[in-house]
Coordinates of C-alpha atoms in Angstrom, one line a residue:
M1 CA 18.2 10.4 7.9
S2 CA 20.9 10.1 10.5
S3 CA 20.2 10.9 14.2
Q4 CA 22.4 14.0 14.0
G5 CA 20.7 15.2 10.8
E6 CA 17.3 14.6 12.5
V7 CA 18.3 16.7 15.5
A8 CA 19.6 19.5 13.4
L9 CA 16.4 19.5 11.3
V10 CA 14.2 19.6 14.5
K11 CA 16.2 22.4 16.0
A12 CA 15.9 24.5 12.8
A13 CA 12.1 23.8 12.7
Q14 CA 11.9 24.9 16.4
Q15 CA 13.6 28.2 15.4
G16 CA 10.9 28.9 12.8
D17 CA 12.6 27.7 9.7
G18 CA 9.7 27.0 7.3
R19 CA 11.7 24.7 5.0
A20 CA 12.8 22.6 8.0
Q21 CA 9.2 22.3 9.1
Q22 CA 8.1 21.3 5.7
E23 CA 10.8 18.6 5.6
L24 CA 9.6 17.3 8.9
V25 CA 6.1 16.9 7.5
A26 CA 7.4 15.2 4.3
T27 CA 9.6 12.8 6.3
Y28 CA 7.3 11.8 9.1
L29 CA 3.8 12.0 7.5
P30 CA 4.0 8.4 6.1
L31 CA 5.0 7.1 9.5
V32 CA 2.0 8.8 11.2
Y33 CA -0.3 7.6 8.4
N34 CA 0.7 4.0 8.9
I35 CA 0.3 4.2 12.7
V36 CA -3.1 5.8 12.6
G37 CA -4.4 3.9 9.5
R38 CA -3.6 0.5 11.0
A39 CA -4.8 1.5 14.5
L40 CA -8.2 2.7 13.2
D41 CA -8.4 0.1 10.4
G42 CA -8.7 2.7 7.8
H43 CA -11.6 4.5 9.5
A44 CA -13.2 7.5 7.7
D45 CA -11.5 9.9 10.0
V46 CA -7.9 8.6 9.5
D47 CA -7.0 11.5 7.3
D48 CA -8.3 14.0 9.8
V49 CA -6.4 12.4 12.7
V50 CA -3.2 12.3 10.7
Q51 CA -3.5 16.0 9.7
E52 CA -4.4 17.0 13.3
T53 CA -1.4 15.1 14.6
M54 CA 1.0 16.8 12.3
I55 CA -0.5 20.3 13.0
R56 CA -0.3 19.7 16.8
A57 CA 3.4 18.6 16.4
L58 CA 4.3 21.6 14.4
N59 CA 2.7 24.0 16.8
G60 CA 4.1 22.2 19.9
L61 CA 7.7 22.1 18.7
G62 CA 8.6 24.8 21.2
S63 CA 7.6 22.5 24.1
L64 CA 9.9 19.7 22.9
R65 CA 12.9 19.9 25.2
D66 CA 15.0 17.1 23.6
P67 CA 15.1 17.4 19.8
A68 CA 16.5 13.8 19.7
G69 CA 13.2 12.6 21.0
F70 CA 11.1 14.1 18.2
R71 CA 10.0 10.8 16.7
S72 CA 9.0 9.3 20.0
W73 CA 7.1 12.4 20.9
L74 CA 5.3 12.5 17.5
V75 CA 4.2 8.9 17.8
A76 CA 2.9 9.6 21.3
I77 CA 0.8 12.5 19.9
A78 CA -0.6 10.2 17.2
M79 CA -1.6 7.5 19.7
N80 CA -3.2 10.0 22.0
R81 CA -5.3 11.3 19.1
V82 CA -6.4 7.7 18.3
R83 CA -7.4 7.1 21.9
S84 CA -9.2 10.5 22.0
L85 CA -11.2 9.6 18.9
R86 CA -12.3 6.3 20.4
Q87 CA -13.4 8.0 23.6
D88 CA -15.4 10.7 21.8
R89 CA -17.0 8.4 19.2
H90 CA -20.4 8.5 20.8
A91 CA -20.3 12.1 22.2
P92 CA -22.3 14.8 20.4
A93 CA -20.2 17.5 18.9
E94 CA -20.6 20.6 16.8
H95 CA -17.3 20.1 15.1
G96 CA -14.3 17.8 15.6
L97 CA -12.9 14.5 14.3
H98 CA -15.7 12.3 15.8
E99 CA -18.7 14.0 14.2
A100 CA -19.2 11.2 11.6
Y101 CA -17.5 8.2 13.3
D102 CA -19.9 5.7 12.0
V103 CA -19.9 6.9 8.4
P104 CA -18.1 4.2 6.3
D105 CA -15.4 5.1 3.8
P106 CA -15.5 2.8 0.8
G107 CA -11.8 3.2 0.1
A108 CA -10.6 3.2 3.7
D109 CA -9.8 -0.5 4.4
F110 CA -6.1 0.1 5.5
E111 CA -5.1 -3.6 5.2
G112 CA -6.6 -3.7 1.7
L113 CA -4.6 -0.7 0.8
A114 CA -1.5 -2.3 2.2
I115 CA -2.1 -5.5 0.2
L116 CA -2.6 -3.6 -3.1
R117 CA -0.1 -0.8 -2.7
L118 CA 2.7 -3.0 -1.4
G119 CA 1.8 -6.0 -3.6
L120 CA 1.7 -8.3 -0.6
S121 CA 1.3 -12.0 -1.4
G122 CA 1.8 -15.4 0.3
Q123 CA 2.2 -15.2 4.1
R124 CA 2.8 -11.5 4.1
R125 CA -0.7 -11.0 2.6
E126 CA -2.1 -13.4 5.3
V127 CA -0.6 -11.3 8.0
A128 CA -2.2 -8.2 6.6
E129 CA -5.6 -9.9 6.3
A130 CA -5.2 -11.3 9.8
A131 CA -4.8 -7.8 11.2
R132 CA -8.4 -7.1 10.3
W133 CA -9.5 -9.7 12.9
M134 CA -7.8 -7.9 15.9
D135 CA -9.8 -5.9 18.4
A136 CA -9.2 -2.2 18.9
E137 CA -6.8 -2.5 21.8
D138 CA -4.6 -5.0 19.9
R139 CA -4.8 -2.9 16.8
D140 CA -3.2 0.1 18.6
L141 CA -0.3 -2.1 19.7
L142 CA -0.1 -3.9 16.3
S143 CA 0.2 -0.5 14.5
L144 CA 3.3 0.2 16.6
W145 CA 4.8 -3.3 16.7
W146 CA 4.5 -3.6 12.9
L147 CA 6.8 -0.6 12.6
E148 CA 9.1 -2.0 15.2
A149 CA 9.3 -5.2 13.2
T150 CA 10.1 -3.2 10.0
G151 CA 12.9 -1.3 11.9
R152 CA 11.2 2.1 12.0
L153 CA 10.5 2.3 15.7
T154 CA 12.3 1.0 18.8
R155 CA 10.8 -1.0 21.6
A156 CA 11.3 2.0 23.9
E157 CA 9.3 4.2 21.5
V158 CA 6.5 1.6 21.4
A159 CA 6.4 1.4 25.2
A160 CA 6.3 5.2 25.5
A161 CA 3.5 5.5 22.9
M162 CA 1.5 2.8 24.7
E163 CA 2.2 4.5 28.1
L164 CA 3.6 1.2 29.5
S165 CA 6.8 0.0 31.0
P166 CA 9.1 -1.9 28.7
Q167 CA 8.4 -5.1 30.7
H168 CA 4.6 -4.7 30.4
T169 CA 5.0 -3.8 26.8
A170 CA 6.9 -7.1 26.2
V171 CA 4.0 -9.1 27.8
R172 CA 1.4 -7.2 25.8
V173 CA 3.3 -7.7 22.5
Q174 CA 3.6 -11.5 23.1
R175 CA -0.2 -11.8 23.8
M176 CA -1.0 -9.7 20.7
K177 CA 1.3 -11.8 18.5
E178 CA -0.5 -15.0 19.8
R179 CA -3.8 -13.5 18.7
L180 CA -2.4 -12.5 15.4
E181 CA -1.1 -16.1 14.8
T182 CA -4.6 -17.3 15.6
A183 CA -6.1 -14.9 13.2
R184 CA -3.7 -16.1 10.5
V185 CA -5.1 -19.6 10.9
V186 CA -8.6 -18.2 10.7
V187 CA -7.7 -16.5 7.4
R188 CA -6.3 -19.7 6.0
A189 CA -9.3 -21.8 7.0
L190 CA -11.7 -19.3 5.4
A191 CA -9.7 -19.2 2.2
A192 CA -9.4 -23.0 1.8
V193 CA -10.7 -24.4 -1.4
P194 CA -12.8 -26.5 -0.8
R195 CA -13.7 -25.1 2.6
C196 CA -14.5 -27.4 5.5
V197 CA -18.2 -28.2 5.4
L198 CA -18.4 -27.9 9.2
L199 CA -16.8 -24.5 9.0
D200 CA -19.4 -23.5 6.4
D201 CA -22.2 -24.5 8.8
L202 CA -20.5 -22.4 11.6
V203 CA -20.2 -19.2 9.6
A204 CA -23.7 -19.5 8.0
T205 CA -24.9 -16.6 10.1
W206 CA -21.7 -14.5 9.9
D207 CA -22.1 -11.2 8.1
G208 CA -18.6 -11.4 6.6
A209 CA -17.1 -8.6 8.6
P210 CA -13.9 -9.7 10.5
S211 CA -14.3 -9.3 14.3
A212 CA -12.7 -10.5 17.5
L213 CA -15.8 -12.5 18.4
W214 CA -15.8 -14.4 15.2
R215 CA -12.1 -14.9 15.4
K216 CA -12.6 -16.7 18.6
R217 CA -15.4 -18.8 17.3
I218 CA -13.6 -19.9 14.1
A219 CA -10.3 -20.4 16.0
R220 CA -12.2 -22.8 18.4
H221 CA -13.4 -24.7 15.4
T222 CA -9.9 -25.0 13.9
R223 CA -8.5 -26.4 17.1
D224 CA -11.0 -29.2 17.3
C225 CA -11.4 -29.9 13.5
T226 CA -9.4 -32.6 11.9
V227 CA -9.7 -30.9 8.5
C228 CA -8.8 -27.3 9.7
G229 CA -6.3 -28.3 12.4
G230 CA -3.4 -28.3 10.0
F231 CA -3.7 -24.7 8.8
G232 CA -1.3 -23.6 11.6
A233 CA 1.6 -25.6 10.2
G234 CA 4.3 -23.8 8.3
L235 CA 3.5 -20.3 9.5
A236 CA 6.6 -18.2 9.4
P237 CA 7.1 -15.8 12.3
A238 CA 5.3 -12.6 11.5
E239 CA 8.2 -10.3 12.4
G240 CA 10.4 -12.2 9.9
L241 CA 7.8 -11.5 7.2
L242 CA 7.7 -7.8 8.0
V243 CA 11.5 -7.1 8.0
G244 CA 12.3 -4.5 5.3
L245 CA 8.7 -4.1 4.3
A246 CA 7.9 -0.6 3.0
L247 CA 5.5 1.8 4.5
V248 CA 2.0 2.0 2.9
P249 CA 2.3 5.1 0.7
V250 CA 0.2 8.1 1.7
G251 CA -2.7 8.7 -0.8
G252 CA -5.9 10.6 -1.3
A253 CA -6.5 13.9 0.5
L254 CA -3.3 13.5 2.6
A255 CA -1.1 13.2 -0.5
A256 CA -2.9 16.1 -2.2
L257 CA -1.9 18.5 0.7
S258 CA 1.7 19.7 0.3
P259 CA 4.1 20.1 3.3
R260 CA 3.8 23.9 2.8
E261 CA 0.1 23.7 3.3
Y262 CA 0.5 21.7 6.5
V263 CA 2.7 24.5 7.8
A264 CA 0.2 27.1 6.8
L265 CA -2.7 25.2 8.5
A266 CA -0.5 24.9 11.7
A267 CA -0.1 28.7 11.6
D268 CA -3.9 29.2 11.2
A269 CA -4.5 26.9 14.2
R270 CA -1.9 28.7 16.2
A271 CA -3.4 32.1 15.4
A272 CA -6.8 30.9 16.3
G273 CA -5.6 29.5 19.7
M274 CA -6.6 26.0 18.8
Y275 CA -5.3 22.6 20.0
G276 CA -3.3 23.7 23.0
D277 CA -0.8 21.2 24.4
P278 CA 0.2 18.7 21.6
L279 CA -0.1 15.7 23.9
T280 CA -3.0 16.4 26.2
G281 CA -4.8 19.5 24.9
G282 CA -8.3 19.2 23.5
Q283 CA -9.3 20.2 20.0
E284 CA -11.6 23.1 21.1
P285 CA -10.1 26.6 20.7
L286 CA -8.4 28.1 23.7
V287 CA -10.8 31.0 23.7
H288 CA -14.3 30.7 25.2
D289 CA -16.3 33.9 25.1
R290 CA -18.7 34.7 22.2
A291 CA -16.7 37.7 21.0
D292 CA -13.5 35.6 20.6
R293 CA -15.5 32.9 18.7
T294 CA -16.6 35.4 16.1
D295 CA -13.0 35.8 15.1
L296 CA -13.0 32.2 13.8
A297 CA -15.0 33.1 10.7
D298 CA -13.6 31.9 7.4
G299 CA -11.8 35.2 6.7
A300 CA -10.1 35.4 10.0
P301 CA -7.0 33.6 11.4
G302 CA -7.9 30.0 11.7
G303 CA -10.7 30.3 9.1
R304 CA -9.1 27.9 6.6
L305 CA -8.7 25.2 9.3
R306 CA -12.3 25.6 10.5
Q307 CA -13.5 25.6 6.9
R308 CA -11.7 22.3 6.3
H309 CA -13.6 20.8 9.2
S310 CA -16.9 22.0 7.8
L311 CA -16.1 20.4 4.4
R312 CA -15.3 17.0 5.8
R313 CA -18.8 15.5 5.3
R314 CA -18.9 16.7 1.7
R315 CA -15.5 15.3 1.0
R316 CA -16.6 11.8 2.3
R317 CA -19.6 11.9 0.0
R318 CA -17.4 12.7 -2.9
V319 CA -15.1 9.7 -2.0
A320 CA -18.2 7.4 -1.9
V321 CA -19.5 8.6 -5.2
A322 CA -16.0 8.3 -6.8
A323 CA -15.6 4.8 -5.5
V324 CA -19.0 3.7 -6.9
A325 CA -18.2 5.4 -10.2
A326 CA -14.9 3.7 -10.5
L327 CA -16.5 0.4 -9.8
V328 CA -19.1 0.9 -12.5
A329 CA -16.6 2.2 -15.0
G330 CA -14.3 -0.8 -14.4
G331 CA -17.0 -3.4 -14.8
G332 CA -16.5 -4.4 -11.2
S333 CA -12.8 -5.2 -11.4
A334 CA -9.6 -3.6 -10.4
A335 CA -7.3 -4.6 -13.2
L336 CA -4.7 -2.0 -12.4
L337 CA -3.2 -3.4 -9.2
I338 CA -4.0 -7.0 -8.6
P339 CA -2.6 -10.3 -10.1
G340 CA -4.1 -11.3 -13.5
D341 CA -4.0 -15.1 -12.9
A342 CA -7.5 -16.3 -12.1
D343 CA -6.7 -18.7 -9.4
D344 CA -3.7 -16.7 -8.0
T345 CA -2.0 -19.9 -6.7
R346 CA 1.4 -21.6 -7.2
R347 CA 1.2 -24.6 -9.5
P348 CA 3.7 -26.8 -11.3
V349 CA 4.0 -26.4 -15.1
T350 CA 3.6 -29.4 -17.3
A351 CA 3.8 -30.0 -21.0
Q352 CA 0.0 -30.0 -21.1
D353 CA -0.4 -26.6 -19.5
A354 CA -1.5 -23.8 -21.8
P355 CA 1.0 -20.9 -21.8
A356 CA -0.3 -18.0 -19.8
D357 CA 0.8 -14.7 -18.3
T358 CA 0.0 -12.7 -15.2
A359 CA 0.5 -9.2 -13.9
L360 CA 1.1 -7.9 -10.5
S361 CA 1.9 -4.4 -9.2
A362 CA 2.5 -2.7 -5.9
P363 CA 2.8 0.6 -4.0
A364 CA 1.1 2.8 -6.6
P365 CA 0.4 6.4 -5.5
S366 CA -2.9 6.4 -7.3
P367 CA -6.1 7.3 -5.4
S368 CA -8.4 4.7 -3.8
P369 CA -7.9 1.4 -5.6
S370 CA -10.9 -0.9 -5.5
K371 CA -10.7 -4.4 -4.1
A372 CA -12.2 -6.3 -6.9
G373 CA -11.4 -9.6 -8.5
P374 CA -8.6 -10.7 -10.9
S375 CA -7.7 -8.7 -13.9
A376 CA -7.4 -11.4 -16.6
S377 CA -7.7 -15.1 -17.1
P378 CA -4.9 -17.2 -18.4
S379 CA -6.7 -17.6 -21.7
E380 CA -6.2 -13.9 -22.5
A381 CA -2.5 -14.4 -23.2
S382 CA -1.5 -17.0 -25.7
P383 CA 1.9 -17.9 -27.2
S384 CA 1.2 -15.9 -30.3
A385 CA -1.9 -13.7 -30.3
S386 CA -4.0 -13.9 -33.5
P387 CA -5.3 -10.8 -35.2
S388 CA -8.8 -11.4 -33.9
R389 CA -7.5 -11.0 -30.4
K390 CA -6.1 -7.6 -30.9
P391 CA -8.2 -4.5 -30.1
P392 CA -9.8 -3.3 -33.3
T393 CA -8.4 0.2 -33.0
R394 CA -4.7 -0.8 -32.6
K395 CA -2.6 -0.6 -35.8
P396 CA -0.6 -3.8 -36.6
R397 CA 3.1 -3.6 -35.5
P398 CA 5.9 -4.8 -37.7
K399 CA 7.8 -7.8 -36.2
P400 CA 11.2 -6.6 -35.1
T401 CA 14.3 -8.0 -36.8
P402 CA 17.7 -8.4 -35.1
T403 CA 19.3 -5.7 -37.2
P404 CA 22.5 -4.3 -35.4
T405 CA 22.7 -0.6 -34.7
P406 CA 26.4 0.3 -34.2
T407 CA 25.7 3.9 -33.1
R408 CA 23.7 3.0 -30.0
S409 CA 22.3 -0.1 -28.3
T410 CA 19.0 1.4 -27.2
P411 CA 17.1 4.1 -29.2
P412 CA 15.6 7.1 -27.4
P413 CA 11.9 6.5 -26.6
A414 CA 9.5 7.7 -29.3
P415 CA 7.8 10.9 -28.2
D416 CA 4.8 10.4 -30.4
P417 CA 3.0 7.5 -32.0
V418 CA 4.7 6.5 -35.3
T419 CA 3.4 4.6 -38.3
P420 CA 5.0 1.3 -39.3
E421 CA 6.4 3.0 -42.4
A422 CA 8.1 5.8 -40.4
A423 CA 9.4 3.6 -37.6
P424 CA 13.1 3.6 -37.0
A425 CA 15.2 0.5 -37.2
P426 CA 14.5 -1.7 -34.1
P427 CA 17.3 -2.2 -31.5
S428 CA 19.2 -5.5 -31.7
S429 CA 18.6 -6.8 -28.1
V430 CA 15.3 -8.3 -27.0
A431 CA 15.4 -6.0 -24.0
G432 CA 15.9 -3.0 -26.2
Q433 CA 13.0 -4.0 -28.5
V434 CA 10.6 -4.4 -25.5
L435 CA 11.8 -1.1 -24.1
A436 CA 11.1 0.7 -27.4
L437 CA 7.6 -0.9 -27.6
V438 CA 6.8 -0.1 -24.0
N439 CA 7.8 3.6 -24.4
A440 CA 5.9 3.8 -27.7
E441 CA 2.7 2.7 -25.8
R442 CA 3.4 5.0 -22.9
A443 CA 3.9 7.9 -25.2
K444 CA 0.4 7.3 -26.7
A445 CA -1.0 7.3 -23.2
G446 CA 0.8 10.5 -22.2
C447 CA 3.3 8.9 -19.8
S448 CA 7.0 9.7 -19.7
P449 CA 9.3 7.0 -21.0
V450 CA 10.9 4.5 -18.6
T451 CA 14.6 3.7 -18.7
Q452 CA 16.3 0.3 -18.5
N453 CA 17.8 -0.4 -15.1
S454 CA 20.4 -3.2 -14.8
T455 CA 19.4 -4.0 -11.2
L456 CA 15.8 -4.6 -12.3
D457 CA 17.2 -6.6 -15.2
T458 CA 18.9 -8.8 -12.7
A459 CA 15.8 -9.3 -10.6
A460 CA 13.7 -10.1 -13.7
Q461 CA 16.3 -12.6 -15.1
R462 CA 16.6 -14.4 -11.8
H463 CA 12.8 -15.0 -11.7
S464 CA 12.6 -16.2 -15.3
D465 CA 15.5 -18.6 -14.7
D466 CA 13.9 -19.8 -11.5
M467 CA 10.5 -20.4 -13.1
A468 CA 12.2 -22.5 -15.8
A469 CA 14.4 -24.4 -13.4
R470 CA 11.8 -25.3 -10.8
G471 CA 8.8 -25.6 -13.2
F472 CA 6.4 -23.1 -11.7
F473 CA 4.6 -20.0 -13.2
D474 CA 3.7 -17.4 -10.6
H475 CA 4.8 -14.1 -9.1
T476 CA 5.5 -15.9 -5.8
N477 CA 8.1 -18.6 -5.9
P478 CA 7.9 -21.9 -4.0
D479 CA 9.9 -20.3 -1.2
G480 CA 7.3 -17.7 -0.7
E481 CA 9.3 -14.8 -2.2
D482 CA 7.3 -12.2 -4.0
P483 CA 8.5 -9.6 -6.6
G484 CA 9.2 -7.1 -3.8
D485 CA 11.5 -9.6 -2.1
R486 CA 13.4 -10.3 -5.4
I487 CA 13.8 -6.6 -6.3
T488 CA 15.0 -5.8 -2.9
A489 CA 17.4 -8.8 -2.9
A490 CA 18.9 -7.5 -6.2
G491 CA 19.7 -4.2 -4.5
Y492 CA 16.9 -1.9 -5.7
T493 CA 15.3 0.3 -3.0
W494 CA 11.8 0.8 -4.3
S495 CA 8.8 2.8 -3.4
T496 CA 6.7 1.3 -6.2
Y497 CA 7.0 -1.8 -8.3
A498 CA 5.0 -3.8 -10.8
E499 CA 5.6 -7.1 -12.5
N500 CA 4.4 -8.9 -15.7
I501 CA 5.2 -12.5 -16.5
A502 CA 4.5 -14.6 -19.6
R503 CA 5.5 -17.9 -21.1
G504 CA 5.7 -19.2 -24.7
Q505 CA 5.8 -15.9 -26.7
Q506 CA 8.7 -16.1 -29.2
T507 CA 9.4 -12.5 -29.9
A508 CA 9.3 -9.1 -28.2
A509 CA 6.4 -8.1 -30.4
D510 CA 4.5 -11.2 -29.5
V511 CA 4.9 -10.8 -25.7
M512 CA 4.1 -7.1 -25.8
R513 CA 1.0 -7.8 -27.9
S514 CA -0.1 -10.4 -25.3
W515 CA 0.5 -8.0 -22.4
M516 CA -1.2 -5.1 -24.1
D517 CA -4.2 -7.2 -24.8
S518 CA -4.7 -8.0 -21.1
P519 CA -6.1 -5.1 -18.9
G520 CA -3.8 -5.9 -15.9
H521 CA -0.6 -6.1 -17.8
R522 CA -1.5 -3.1 -19.9
A523 CA -2.2 -1.1 -16.7
N524 CA 1.3 -1.9 -15.4
I525 CA 2.9 -0.8 -18.7
L526 CA 0.9 2.4 -18.8
N527 CA 1.4 3.2 -15.1
C528 CA 2.8 6.8 -15.3
S529 CA 4.2 6.6 -11.8
V530 CA 6.9 4.0 -12.6
K531 CA 10.2 5.3 -13.9
E532 CA 12.5 2.3 -14.7
T533 CA 12.1 -1.2 -16.1
G534 CA 14.0 -4.5 -16.3
L535 CA 13.5 -7.6 -18.4
G536 CA 14.6 -11.2 -18.0
V537 CA 14.1 -13.9 -20.7
H538 CA 15.0 -17.6 -20.3
Q539 CA 15.1 -19.6 -23.5
G540 CA 14.5 -23.3 -23.2
S541 CA 12.0 -26.1 -23.5
G542 CA 8.5 -24.9 -22.7
G543 CA 9.6 -21.3 -22.9
P544 CA 10.6 -18.6 -23.4
W545 CA 9.9 -17.5 -19.9
W546 CA 9.5 -13.7 -19.7
T547 CA 9.6 -11.4 -16.6
Q548 CA 9.1 -7.7 -17.0
V549 CA 9.7 -5.5 -13.9
F550 CA 8.9 -1.8 -13.4
G551 CA 10.0 0.3 -10.4
T552 CA 10.4 3.7 -8.9
K553 CA 13.2 4.3 -6.4
M554 CA 12.4 5.4 -2.9

C-alpha cells in the first residue's frame, strides 16, 4: 500500500468507516503478530496480546493526530503490551492477559512456526533457531529489527517502539546482532554430526531448552575448542539472509477471527469503557463502582469481550489436546510440512547413488503444525515403483502415451475420480500429464484444481537443470538458495509454496506414483491451500531430474 493510500485509509477509519477499519485489521494484523510472536517467543498469550493491540488501536484512532504515523503508533502499542505482560507475569489477577503466563502452549514456538510455514533452510533456518537463544530484552529488539531487515519497518520506527534515540538504537542493534551471531555458532555446534565429545560433556546437564545462560556457556566452549572453533566461518550477514523474507502467516485463533469481528470486539470494549489510552491505559475497565461492573455481564455491552477472556483457559486446553491428538494420529511425524530426505543435507550425486525424491513446503495456513521428524526416507521413492509398493486401495493408472490433442494442450481438471476405461486421452506434454494426474488426485481429496503457472515452471526448470549440472540432489543448492529464493527470483510473489523433487523416474505416471506413495510429497500435492503449480524436467545421464513447485500468490 502506498503512503498516500495508507493515510486515506486511516482517515476513513478515524471517521468511523467500518470497511476501512476492517481493511486496517487485515493489512496490519500479520505485522503485529510477527512482532509479538517473536518478542514473546510464541508464548501462550501471544494471540491475546495481538488481539488486544488491534482493539486498542481501533478504539484509539481518534487520538492519532498524524494519520501518516499510524504504523509507527501501532508498533509502539504492540511493544507496550509486550512490556506490560512481562511486568505483570507474576502479579495475581482476576482477569487479563497474564492470568496463565506459565502455561505452555504446545504449538506456540514462534521460530518453529517460522521455519515450517516459511520453509526456511540453510543459514536462514539457523538464524531462526538462533533467535530462540536470545534473552527477553534482545528478543524485543530482534522482533523489530527482523522487520527492519525485511523492509517492513524503518529504523526510526524501531527506535520509537523501543523508546530510544536513533543513536542508542544503533548501539543496541549492533550488540544484539553480535549475540545473534554467537547464537548461530551455538546452533551449528549443537547440530554437528558427529558432535564434539567435549561439548557433549558440557551439555550433559542441559535440559535442552535454549537460554541466554547456556548460550554463553556453549559459546565460551566454541571459542576455546579446536573442533568447534570453525563453526563461525562462512556465516552470511543475518540482514542479508532476511531481505525479502515473507511474514510468518497468522494462524490458529487469530486467523479464525475475521476483521469484521475485530471491529465488533473493539466496539464492545469501547461500550464497556475498557482499555483507555491505547499506549498507556491499563486493561481494567474505566468504571470502578460495583453498579457499573454489573453492566459487564455477558449480555451487556462488552460482554462478548469479557466472555472471550473467560474462555481463554479452556481454549488453551483444547490446543494442548489437539496437539497431542495430532501427534498420535500422525505416528509422531509431521509429514505435511517438512523435508522428506532423511538426512536433510546437501550431498553430491554419484553413479552409485540410489535415486530418491524429497518434499518440502512452506507458509501453509494450516493450524498448529507439529515439529516432528522427516516425512520419508530416500528408499520410499524408487525410479519405477513396483505394484507391491502402491497402497492397496489405489487403482492402477494407465501409462500415458504422447498422443497429440490438437484442440487443447491441457485438459480441464477432472472433477471426479474416473476409471481407466473412462479416462480421456492424456495431454501430449509431460507437464500437462503431471497436471492432469495432480488434479485427479486433488479431486479425490476434495481440493480445487491447480493451474499451470509459467513463472513456477521457470523456477522448477532452473532447479532441475542446476541439480543435473552441479551434481546435487536437494531443495537447497550449493549456494544456499532454497525454493523460496528460486521462486522469488523467477518473479513469483508467494504467500505459500511447496516443492517436490525426484530423480530417475522415466514418465509422468512413474514420478506421480512415487510422490503419491510418500506421505510428505502426497501432502504437498493434496494441500488445498495451493492454487498454482509448475514443473521442470531435465533429461540426461542419471536422470530425469524432476522438480514440482506449488504456490499461492500473495
